[in-house]
């Protein structure tokens, strides 16, 4: 990876972008892609779209989502402890002893997820932490002191864990789901520009908000763009770590390439074009099967308007919705290359219908 791209990746991943509060991360992303696009627009809720060939009638989307899971302050006790609600799929099981940032109008307030010491608990009666039992300690001794710090019900809470490289093979951090996707589609835009590739259609590079609470940003922007084709990238579970059941979760590996999904929302001819592209470009890939839905922004695009030919290219990831989400460096490069090479094979007014 070139140094400038690596610097962008670190900066973008380390910046908090909680669901519904993605603005600052979206600014970082937009600043990076501006040299590689013709124009851009931002919708009411913060989804950012970079456009190449905006005058073209035929429209192709490449998309990732920008938001990360987080918490809201929900209740402040008289003694100054904070109880929370989840904003997206935050997992209270990983919370105890973690450090957090509470976002206030006065700036960041530091806090920790406290937990009683093993000495004073009846360990044989321990139960897993839940949203009702985990709490934050911001060093205050009263509700009034908490409020003086700028904290109130509705204040957003994010983990402070930051990016690192593991064994020179893996990228690790919070919110790789799915800001690493935003990184990859930004790199596609850069590669197209720097390699002088002229596409015969309009390309819409979409960094959508609010995926973690129901694909909401993608739903809104799909109605606005009205694309003909949408290629979505998100993360999927590496299933090689302990405690995964491969019979239900599949057999997916970090380091063995992009994952191409089969499912009702995935348009078969577009998916086959992606597979043929991978084979022709000698990009290793894996396959996965969805059930009724992919659970990604693919579903929002596929079923928007009169229907959009949509497909999903996933990045294998370990430890989803924790602070140590982990992806393989080679997979990041391979997903980026596969999206890039696929775009070069899509024709103007490409007809993906099964029959005519």
Tab-separated table of N, CA, C and O in Angstrom, residues 172-289:
chain	number	residue	atom	x	y	z
A	172	UNK	N	-6.009	-4.048	12.404
A	172	UNK	CA	-6.837	-4.287	13.582
A	172	UNK	C	-7.346	-2.950	14.125
A	172	UNK	O	-6.602	-1.970	14.179
A	173	UNK	N	-8.602	-2.937	14.551
A	173	UNK	CA	-9.135	-1.744	15.189
A	173	UNK	C	-10.637	-1.830	15.329
A	173	UNK	O	-11.264	-2.818	14.952
A	174	UNK	N	-11.221	-0.782	15.889
A	174	UNK	CA	-12.666	-0.681	15.929
A	174	UNK	C	-13.139	-0.053	14.619
A	174	UNK	O	-12.410	0.685	13.954
A	175	UNK	N	-14.355	-0.405	14.236
A	175	UNK	CA	-15.030	0.233	13.093
A	175	UNK	C	-14.432	-0.106	11.733
A	175	UNK	O	-14.673	0.606	10.767
A	176	UNK	N	-13.642	-1.186	11.642
A	176	UNK	CA	-13.335	-1.666	10.299
A	176	UNK	C	-14.630	-2.036	9.583
A	176	UNK	O	-14.704	-1.970	8.361
A	177	UNK	N	-15.618	-2.430	10.344
A	177	UNK	CA	-16.992	-2.594	9.859
A	177	UNK	C	-17.688	-1.234	9.927
A	177	UNK	O	-18.180	-0.834	10.973
A	178	UNK	N	-17.768	-0.467	8.844
A	178	UNK	CA	-17.280	-0.848	7.538
A	178	UNK	C	-16.503	0.307	6.923
A	178	UNK	O	-16.569	0.540	5.728
A	179	UNK	N	-15.773	1.037	7.766
A	179	UNK	CA	-14.995	2.120	7.174
A	179	UNK	C	-13.852	1.581	6.323
A	179	UNK	O	-13.355	2.297	5.444
A	180	UNK	N	-13.455	0.346	6.535
A	180	UNK	CA	-12.474	-0.230	5.610
A	180	UNK	C	-13.106	-0.364	4.226
A	180	UNK	O	-12.417	-0.259	3.202
A	181	UNK	N	-14.421	-0.554	4.165
A	181	UNK	CA	-15.118	-0.547	2.879
A	181	UNK	C	-15.060	0.814	2.219
A	181	UNK	O	-14.841	0.932	1.003
A	182	UNK	N	-15.255	1.872	3.018
A	182	UNK	CA	-15.132	3.219	2.480
A	182	UNK	C	-13.735	3.489	1.954
A	182	UNK	O	-13.558	4.155	0.927
A	183	UNK	N	-12.743	2.963	2.648
A	183	UNK	CA	-11.367	3.075	2.170
A	183	UNK	C	-11.208	2.392	0.820
A	183	UNK	O	-10.607	2.946	-0.113
A	184	UNK	N	-11.753	1.192	0.678
A	184	UNK	CA	-11.550	0.424	-0.556
A	184	UNK	C	-12.222	1.088	-1.754
A	184	UNK	O	-11.628	1.163	-2.840
A	185	UNK	N	-13.440	1.605	-1.589
A	185	UNK	CA	-14.082	2.254	-2.741
A	185	UNK	C	-13.399	3.580	-3.065
A	185	UNK	O	-13.356	3.980	-4.241
A	186	UNK	N	-12.838	4.242	-2.056
A	186	UNK	CA	-12.056	5.453	-2.339
A	186	UNK	C	-10.809	5.112	-3.149
A	186	UNK	O	-10.420	5.857	-4.070
A	187	UNK	N	-10.179	3.993	-2.822
A	187	UNK	CA	-9.010	3.560	-3.580
A	187	UNK	C	-9.374	3.186	-5.016
A	187	UNK	O	-8.589	3.412	-5.950
A	188	UNK	N	-10.555	2.624	-5.220
A	188	UNK	CA	-11.007	2.329	-6.581
A	188	UNK	C	-11.100	3.628	-7.384
A	188	UNK	O	-10.638	3.706	-8.533
A	189	UNK	N	-11.693	4.662	-6.776
A	189	UNK	CA	-11.798	5.953	-7.462
A	189	UNK	C	-10.410	6.494	-7.808
A	189	UNK	O	-10.184	7.018	-8.915
A	190	UNK	N	-9.482	6.374	-6.871
A	190	UNK	CA	-8.118	6.843	-7.127
A	190	UNK	C	-7.471	6.076	-8.270
A	190	UNK	O	-6.850	6.671	-9.176
A	191	UNK	N	-7.592	4.761	-8.253
A	191	UNK	CA	-6.964	3.946	-9.292
A	191	UNK	C	-7.522	4.258	-10.679
A	191	UNK	O	-6.769	4.317	-11.660
A	192	UNK	N	-8.823	4.463	-10.767
A	192	UNK	CA	-9.428	4.797	-12.057
A	192	UNK	C	-8.860	6.109	-12.593
A	192	UNK	O	-8.513	6.220	-13.771
A	193	UNK	N	-8.745	7.089	-11.720
A	193	UNK	CA	-8.247	8.409	-12.131
A	193	UNK	C	-6.773	8.338	-12.507
A	193	UNK	O	-6.364	8.828	-13.580
A	194	UNK	N	-5.969	7.729	-11.638
A	194	UNK	CA	-4.526	7.722	-11.867
A	194	UNK	C	-4.127	6.836	-13.037
A	194	UNK	O	-3.092	7.069	-13.674
A	195	UNK	N	-4.944	5.828	-13.337
A	195	UNK	CA	-4.652	4.950	-14.477
A	195	UNK	C	-5.294	5.447	-15.767
A	195	UNK	O	-5.198	4.787	-16.811
A	196	UNK	N	-5.978	6.589	-15.693
A	196	UNK	CA	-6.556	7.195	-16.887
A	196	UNK	C	-7.686	6.404	-17.495
A	196	UNK	O	-7.894	6.462	-18.726
A	197	UNK	N	-8.448	5.671	-16.692
A	197	UNK	CA	-9.545	4.859	-17.210
A	197	UNK	C	-10.793	5.717	-17.425
A	197	UNK	O	-11.239	6.425	-16.524
A	198	UNK	N	-11.354	5.656	-18.613
A	198	UNK	CA	-12.564	6.393	-18.952
A	198	UNK	C	-13.750	5.417	-18.975
A	198	UNK	O	-13.803	4.529	-19.829
A	199	UNK	N	-14.643	5.591	-18.052
A	199	UNK	CA	-15.788	4.697	-17.962
A	199	UNK	C	-16.907	5.174	-18.888
A	199	UNK	O	-17.120	6.386	-19.039
A	200	UNK	N	-17.661	4.236	-19.490
A	200	UNK	CA	-18.729	4.625	-20.408
A	200	UNK	C	-20.054	4.922	-19.716
A	200	UNK	O	-21.089	5.038	-20.365
A	201	UNK	N	-20.023	5.035	-18.397
A	201	UNK	CA	-21.245	5.272	-17.622
A	201	UNK	C	-20.922	6.234	-16.483
A	201	UNK	O	-19.757	6.581	-16.251
A	202	UNK	N	-21.931	6.644	-15.775
A	202	UNK	CA	-21.731	7.462	-14.593
A	202	UNK	C	-21.417	6.576	-13.398
A	202	UNK	O	-22.127	5.600	-13.137
A	203	UNK	N	-20.339	6.894	-12.693
A	203	UNK	CA	-19.952	6.119	-11.511
A	203	UNK	C	-20.253	6.946	-10.265
A	203	UNK	O	-19.802	8.097	-10.137
A	204	UNK	N	-20.983	6.328	-9.348
A	204	UNK	CA	-21.375	6.979	-8.097
A	204	UNK	C	-20.714	6.228	-6.947
A	204	UNK	O	-21.054	5.070	-6.670
A	205	UNK	N	-19.736	6.890	-6.316
A	205	UNK	CA	-19.001	6.286	-5.203
A	205	UNK	C	-19.720	6.721	-3.930
A	205	UNK	O	-19.659	7.897	-3.545
A	206	UNK	N	-20.404	5.790	-3.284
A	206	UNK	CA	-21.345	6.118	-2.216
A	206	UNK	C	-20.813	5.645	-0.866
A	206	UNK	O	-20.527	4.457	-0.687
A	207	UNK	N	-20.698	6.583	0.074
A	207	UNK	CA	-20.358	6.249	1.447
A	207	UNK	C	-21.593	6.557	2.292
A	207	UNK	O	-21.857	7.719	2.634
A	208	UNK	N	-22.355	5.526	2.601
A	208	UNK	CA	-23.685	5.692	3.185
A	208	UNK	C	-23.645	5.710	4.705
A	208	UNK	O	-22.798	5.066	5.334
A	209	UNK	N	-24.586	6.409	5.296
A	209	UNK	CA	-24.724	6.474	6.748
A	209	UNK	C	-25.757	5.442	7.225
A	209	UNK	O	-26.478	4.845	6.434
A	210	UNK	N	-25.781	5.220	8.509
A	210	UNK	CA	-26.848	4.528	9.230
A	210	UNK	C	-27.149	3.102	8.736
A	210	UNK	O	-28.290	2.655	8.795
A	211	UNK	N	-26.116	2.384	8.316
A	211	UNK	CA	-26.337	0.969	7.973
A	211	UNK	C	-26.605	0.134	9.206
A	211	UNK	O	-27.416	-0.814	9.165
A	212	UNK	N	-25.937	0.460	10.294
A	212	UNK	CA	-25.968	-0.402	11.475
A	212	UNK	C	-27.327	-0.454	12.161
A	212	UNK	O	-27.554	-1.309	13.019
A	213	UNK	N	-28.228	0.438	11.806
A	213	UNK	CA	-29.553	0.403	12.433
A	213	UNK	C	-30.653	0.120	11.401
A	213	UNK	O	-31.818	0.417	11.622
A	214	UNK	N	-30.278	-0.492	10.263
A	214	UNK	CA	-31.303	-0.918	9.325
A	214	UNK	C	-31.134	-0.461	7.896
A	214	UNK	O	-32.125	-0.287	7.175
A	215	UNK	N	-29.910	-0.240	7.436
A	215	UNK	CA	-29.615	0.086	6.040
A	215	UNK	C	-30.245	1.404	5.617
A	215	UNK	O	-30.547	1.624	4.441
A	216	UNK	N	-30.421	2.330	6.555
A	216	UNK	CA	-31.242	3.507	6.297
A	216	UNK	C	-30.600	4.481	5.310
A	216	UNK	O	-31.291	5.052	4.456
A	217	UNK	N	-29.301	4.708	5.442
A	217	UNK	CA	-28.658	5.635	4.514
A	217	UNK	C	-28.710	5.137	3.082
A	217	UNK	O	-28.960	5.906	2.142
A	218	UNK	N	-28.480	3.845	2.892
A	218	UNK	CA	-28.534	3.255	1.552
A	218	UNK	C	-29.940	3.335	0.974
A	218	UNK	O	-30.128	3.601	-0.219
A	219	UNK	N	-30.918	3.114	1.832
A	219	UNK	CA	-32.310	3.188	1.373
A	219	UNK	C	-32.620	4.577	0.822
A	219	UNK	O	-33.217	4.721	-0.252
A	220	UNK	N	-32.193	5.608	1.541
A	220	UNK	CA	-32.471	6.978	1.101
A	220	UNK	C	-31.738	7.313	-0.186
A	220	UNK	O	-32.315	7.862	-1.136
A	221	UNK	N	-30.440	6.982	-0.241
A	221	UNK	CA	-29.640	7.418	-1.386
A	221	UNK	C	-29.971	6.620	-2.643
A	221	UNK	O	-29.854	7.137	-3.763
A	222	UNK	N	-30.406	5.378	-2.484
A	222	UNK	CA	-30.809	4.594	-3.656
A	222	UNK	C	-31.995	5.242	-4.353
A	222	UNK	O	-32.059	5.292	-5.588
A	223	UNK	N	-32.927	5.748	-3.584
A	223	UNK	CA	-34.089	6.427	-4.174
A	223	UNK	C	-33.672	7.711	-4.885
A	223	UNK	O	-34.272	8.091	-5.883
A	224	UNK	N	-32.655	8.360	-4.380
A	224	UNK	CA	-32.205	9.619	-4.991
A	224	UNK	C	-31.410	9.391	-6.265
A	224	UNK	O	-31.638	10.051	-7.282
A	225	UNK	N	-30.469	8.441	-6.233
A	225	UNK	CA	-29.620	8.213	-7.405
A	225	UNK	C	-30.363	7.474	-8.512
A	225	UNK	O	-30.170	7.737	-9.690
A	226	UNK	N	-31.205	6.523	-8.119
A	226	UNK	CA	-31.892	5.640	-9.078
A	226	UNK	C	-30.880	4.948	-10.009
A	226	UNK	O	-30.923	5.093	-11.232
A	227	UNK	N	-29.952	4.173	-9.422
A	227	UNK	CA	-28.908	3.554	-10.246
A	227	UNK	C	-29.436	2.379	-11.064
A	227	UNK	O	-30.516	1.845	-10.807
A	228	UNK	N	-28.640	1.983	-12.049
A	228	UNK	CA	-28.935	0.779	-12.828
A	228	UNK	C	-28.222	-0.433	-12.249
A	228	UNK	O	-28.700	-1.562	-12.394
A	229	UNK	N	-27.079	-0.198	-11.607
A	229	UNK	CA	-26.245	-1.277	-11.064
A	229	UNK	C	-25.686	-0.801	-9.720
A	229	UNK	O	-25.361	0.384	-9.564
A	230	UNK	N	-25.566	-1.715	-8.769
A	230	UNK	CA	-24.952	-1.376	-7.483
A	230	UNK	C	-24.057	-2.530	-7.036
A	230	UNK	O	-24.512	-3.673	-6.940
A	231	UNK	N	-22.801	-2.215	-6.785
A	231	UNK	CA	-21.857	-3.182	-6.221
A	231	UNK	C	-21.535	-2.723	-4.806
A	231	UNK	O	-20.979	-1.651	-4.605
A	232	UNK	N	-21.923	-3.531	-3.846
A	232	UNK	CA	-21.792	-3.189	-2.438
A	232	UNK	C	-20.594	-3.936	-1.857
A	232	UNK	O	-20.365	-5.109	-2.185
A	233	UNK	N	-19.848	-3.263	-0.994
A	233	UNK	CA	-18.819	-3.969	-0.239
A	233	UNK	C	-19.039	-3.748	1.250
A	233	UNK	O	-19.334	-2.645	1.690
A	234	UNK	N	-18.956	-4.838	2.003
A	234	UNK	CA	-19.092	-4.809	3.458
A	234	UNK	C	-18.204	-5.928	3.995
A	234	UNK	O	-17.523	-6.610	3.222
A	235	UNK	N	-18.224	-6.102	5.286
A	235	UNK	CA	-17.438	-7.178	5.886
A	235	UNK	C	-18.319	-8.401	6.121
A	235	UNK	O	-19.545	-8.307	6.179
A	236	UNK	N	-17.669	-9.551	6.258
A	236	UNK	CA	-18.362	-10.781	6.618
A	236	UNK	C	-17.477	-11.553	7.591
A	236	UNK	O	-16.296	-11.250	7.747
A	237	UNK	N	-18.041	-12.559	8.238
A	237	UNK	CA	-17.338	-13.241	9.324
A	237	UNK	C	-16.290	-14.231	8.810
A	237	UNK	O	-16.619	-15.162	8.064
A	238	UNK	N	-15.034	-14.022	9.215
A	238	UNK	CA	-14.064	-15.117	9.175
A	238	UNK	C	-14.532	-16.144	10.210
A	238	UNK	O	-14.863	-15.782	11.344
A	239	UNK	N	-14.574	-17.403	9.828
A	239	UNK	CA	-15.149	-18.425	10.721
A	239	UNK	C	-14.111	-19.412	11.233
A	239	UNK	O	-14.451	-20.517	11.664
A	240	UNK	N	-12.830	-19.038	11.207
A	240	UNK	CA	-11.777	-19.967	11.600
A	240	UNK	C	-11.423	-19.892	13.082
A	240	UNK	O	-10.778	-20.801	13.611
A	241	UNK	N	-11.824	-18.830	13.747
A	241	UNK	CA	-11.524	-18.696	15.168
A	241	UNK	C	-12.377	-19.660	15.991
A	241	UNK	O	-13.414	-20.142	15.521
A	242	UNK	N	-11.988	-19.939	17.220
A	242	UNK	CA	-12.807	-20.804	18.076
A	242	UNK	C	-14.222	-20.264	18.243
A	242	UNK	O	-14.456	-19.066	18.179
A	243	UNK	N	-15.160	-21.179	18.433
A	243	UNK	CA	-16.551	-20.899	18.773
A	243	UNK	C	-17.444	-20.604	17.566
A	243	UNK	O	-18.620	-20.289	17.725
A	244	UNK	N	-16.915	-20.689	16.349
A	244	UNK	CA	-17.764	-20.557	15.170
A	244	UNK	C	-18.282	-21.924	14.742
A	244	UNK	O	-17.554	-22.922	14.798
A	245	UNK	N	-19.510	-21.971	14.277
A	245	UNK	CA	-20.109	-23.194	13.765
A	245	UNK	C	-20.191	-23.078	12.241
A	245	UNK	O	-21.030	-22.354	11.699
A	246	UNK	N	-19.297	-23.793	11.567
A	246	UNK	CA	-19.205	-23.648	10.118
A	246	UNK	C	-20.427	-24.187	9.385
A	246	UNK	O	-20.722	-23.749	8.270
A	247	UNK	N	-21.130	-25.113	9.999
A	247	UNK	CA	-22.335	-25.635	9.355
A	247	UNK	C	-23.374	-24.537	9.137
A	247	UNK	O	-24.157	-24.596	8.191
A	248	UNK	N	-23.379	-23.553	10.011
A	248	UNK	CA	-24.341	-22.458	9.882
A	248	UNK	C	-23.702	-21.162	9.400
A	248	UNK	O	-24.359	-20.359	8.736
A	249	UNK	N	-22.426	-20.957	9.709
A	249	UNK	CA	-21.776	-19.690	9.371
A	249	UNK	C	-20.898	-19.760	8.134
A	249	UNK	O	-20.377	-18.731	7.686
A	250	UNK	N	-20.705	-20.958	7.571
A	250	UNK	CA	-19.857	-21.097	6.407
A	250	UNK	C	-18.388	-21.271	6.781
A	250	UNK	O	-18.018	-21.231	7.950
A	251	UNK	N	-17.561	-21.466	5.770
A	251	UNK	CA	-16.136	-21.741	5.971
A	251	UNK	C	-15.331	-20.646	5.283
A	251	UNK	O	-14.851	-20.802	4.165
A	252	UNK	N	-15.193	-19.512	5.966
A	252	UNK	CA	-14.592	-18.319	5.385
A	252	UNK	C	-13.283	-18.003	6.097
A	252	UNK	O	-13.198	-18.072	7.321
A	253	UNK	N	-12.269	-17.645	5.308
A	253	UNK	CA	-10.924	-17.403	5.827
A	253	UNK	C	-10.477	-15.973	5.553
A	253	UNK	O	-10.604	-15.495	4.426
A	254	UNK	N	-9.910	-15.304	6.554
A	254	UNK	CA	-9.110	-14.114	6.290
A	254	UNK	C	-7.862	-14.540	5.525
A	254	UNK	O	-7.216	-15.528	5.879
A	255	UNK	N	-7.543	-13.809	4.465
A	255	UNK	CA	-6.350	-14.093	3.692
A	255	UNK	C	-6.586	-14.926	2.451
A	255	UNK	O	-5.657	-15.125	1.657
A	256	UNK	N	-7.821	-15.402	2.250
A	256	UNK	CA	-8.115	-16.207	1.059
A	256	UNK	C	-8.962	-15.467	0.038
A	256	UNK	O	-9.518	-16.069	-0.863
A	257	UNK	N	-9.080	-14.145	0.195
A	257	UNK	CA	-9.703	-13.352	-0.846
A	257	UNK	C	-11.118	-12.898	-0.555
A	257	UNK	O	-11.721	-13.276	0.458
A	258	UNK	N	-11.663	-12.064	-1.454
A	258	UNK	CA	-13.020	-11.554	-1.319
A	258	UNK	C	-14.047	-12.680	-1.250
A	258	UNK	O	-13.822	-13.780	-1.766
A	259	UNK	N	-15.181	-12.378	-0.621
A	259	UNK	CA	-16.281	-13.332	-0.518
A	259	UNK	C	-17.420	-12.840	-1.408
A	259	UNK	O	-17.904	-11.714	-1.243
A	260	UNK	N	-17.836	-13.670	-2.334
A	260	UNK	CA	-18.927	-13.344	-3.254
A	260	UNK	C	-20.171	-14.090	-2.799
A	260	UNK	O	-20.146	-15.311	-2.620
A	261	UNK	N	-21.260	-13.350	-2.612
A	261	UNK	CA	-22.456	-13.895	-1.972
A	261	UNK	C	-23.498	-14.325	-2.988
A	261	UNK	O	-23.738	-13.645	-3.988
A	262	UNK	N	-24.146	-15.455	-2.685
A	262	UNK	CA	-25.314	-15.932	-3.399
A	262	UNK	C	-26.545	-15.674	-2.526
A	262	UNK	O	-26.510	-15.922	-1.314
A	263	UNK	N	-27.614	-15.201	-3.126
A	263	UNK	CA	-28.833	-14.961	-2.370
A	263	UNK	C	-29.854	-14.239	-3.233
A	263	UNK	O	-29.518	-13.709	-4.302
A	264	UNK	N	-31.107	-14.188	-2.801
A	264	UNK	CA	-32.164	-13.590	-3.621
A	264	UNK	C	-31.909	-12.136	-4.006
A	264	UNK	O	-32.285	-11.716	-5.110
A	265	UNK	N	-31.298	-11.354	-3.109
A	265	UNK	CA	-31.062	-9.939	-3.417
A	265	UNK	C	-29.921	-9.749	-4.410
A	265	UNK	O	-29.784	-8.670	-4.990
A	266	UNK	N	-29.111	-10.773	-4.607
A	266	UNK	CA	-27.954	-10.673	-5.507
A	266	UNK	C	-28.391	-11.031	-6.921
A	266	UNK	O	-28.930	-12.120	-7.160
A	267	UNK	N	-28.170	-10.122	-7.860
A	267	UNK	CA	-28.537	-10.361	-9.249
A	267	UNK	C	-27.529	-11.326	-9.863
A	267	UNK	O	-26.325	-11.076	-9.876
A	268	UNK	N	-28.022	-12.446	-10.346
A	268	UNK	CA	-27.145	-13.552	-10.736
A	268	UNK	C	-26.175	-13.187	-11.864
A	268	UNK	O	-25.006	-13.600	-11.841
A	269	UNK	N	-26.642	-12.447	-12.859
A	269	UNK	CA	-25.761	-12.119	-13.976
A	269	UNK	C	-24.656	-11.157	-13.562
A	269	UNK	O	-23.514	-11.272	-14.039
A	270	UNK	N	-24.974	-10.224	-12.684
A	270	UNK	CA	-23.940	-9.331	-12.160
A	270	UNK	C	-22.951	-10.111	-11.306
A	270	UNK	O	-21.735	-9.920	-11.410
A	271	UNK	N	-23.467	-11.001	-10.465
A	271	UNK	CA	-22.576	-11.837	-9.649
A	271	UNK	C	-21.656	-12.678	-10.533
A	271	UNK	O	-20.454	-12.785	-10.271
A	272	UNK	N	-22.206	-13.257	-11.591
A	272	UNK	CA	-21.384	-14.078	-12.479
A	272	UNK	C	-20.321	-13.246	-13.192
A	272	UNK	O	-19.197	-13.726	-13.429
A	273	UNK	N	-20.654	-12.007	-13.518
A	273	UNK	CA	-19.662	-11.120	-14.126
A	273	UNK	C	-18.508	-10.863	-13.149
A	273	UNK	O	-17.337	-10.854	-13.545
A	274	UNK	N	-18.840	-10.703	-11.879
A	274	UNK	CA	-17.808	-10.492	-10.860
A	274	UNK	C	-16.928	-11.732	-10.723
A	274	UNK	O	-15.697	-11.632	-10.639
A	275	UNK	N	-17.551	-12.909	-10.721
A	275	UNK	CA	-16.779	-14.152	-10.625
A	275	UNK	C	-15.861	-14.317	-11.839
A	275	UNK	O	-14.679	-14.670	-11.703
A	276	UNK	N	-16.395	-14.068	-13.026
A	276	UNK	CA	-15.585	-14.168	-14.244
A	276	UNK	C	-14.419	-13.170	-14.201
A	276	UNK	O	-13.304	-13.481	-14.638
A	277	UNK	N	-14.674	-11.995	-13.662
A	277	UNK	CA	-13.634	-10.986	-13.536
A	277	UNK	C	-12.529	-11.470	-12.605
A	277	UNK	O	-11.337	-11.335	-12.891
A	278	UNK	N	-12.939	-12.035	-11.461
A	278	UNK	CA	-11.955	-12.558	-10.507
A	278	UNK	C	-11.106	-13.649	-11.149
A	278	UNK	O	-9.875	-13.676	-10.978
A	279	UNK	N	-11.745	-14.535	-11.879
A	279	UNK	CA	-11.012	-15.621	-12.518
A	279	UNK	C	-10.049	-15.093	-13.582
A	279	UNK	O	-8.891	-15.512	-13.656
A	280	UNK	N	-10.510	-14.150	-14.379
A	280	UNK	CA	-9.679	-13.599	-15.444
A	280	UNK	C	-8.493	-12.823	-14.873
A	280	UNK	O	-7.375	-12.895	-15.405
A	281	UNK	N	-8.726	-12.091	-13.779
A	281	UNK	CA	-7.668	-11.278	-13.167
A	281	UNK	C	-6.851	-12.064	-12.152
A	281	UNK	O	-5.948	-11.504	-11.528
A	282	UNK	N	-7.167	-13.346	-12.003
A	282	UNK	CA	-6.463	-14.230	-11.057
A	282	UNK	C	-6.516	-13.681	-9.623
A	282	UNK	O	-5.518	-13.654	-8.906
A	283	UNK	N	-7.717	-13.236	-9.250
A	283	UNK	CA	-7.961	-12.778	-7.879
A	283	UNK	C	-8.620	-13.926	-7.122
A	283	UNK	O	-9.695	-14.384	-7.511
A	284	UNK	N	-8.009	-14.424	-6.066
A	284	UNK	CA	-8.641	-15.509	-5.307
A	284	UNK	C	-9.932	-15.017	-4.672
A	284	UNK	O	-10.039	-13.860	-4.259
A	285	UNK	N	-10.943	-15.886	-4.606
A	285	UNK	CA	-12.196	-15.482	-3.986
A	285	UNK	C	-12.839	-16.665	-3.297
A	285	UNK	O	-12.509	-17.829	-3.529
A	286	UNK	N	-13.787	-16.359	-2.431
A	286	UNK	CA	-14.554	-17.355	-1.687
A	286	UNK	C	-16.038	-17.119	-1.958
A	286	UNK	O	-16.425	-16.079	-2.494
A	287	UNK	N	-16.851	-18.084	-1.585
A	287	UNK	CA	-18.299	-17.973	-1.816
A	287	UNK	C	-19.045	-18.105	-0.493
A	287	UNK	O	-18.605	-18.811	0.418
A	288	UNK	N	-20.170	-17.403	-0.421
A	288	UNK	CA	-21.035	-17.493	0.755
A	288	UNK	C	-22.483	-17.492	0.298
A	288	UNK	O	-22.817	-17.004	-0.792
A	289	UNK	N	-23.349	-18.046	1.130
A	289	UNK	CA	-24.783	-18.088	0.838
A	289	UNK	C	-25.542	-17.282	1.884
A	289	UNK	O	-25.315	-17.433	3.086
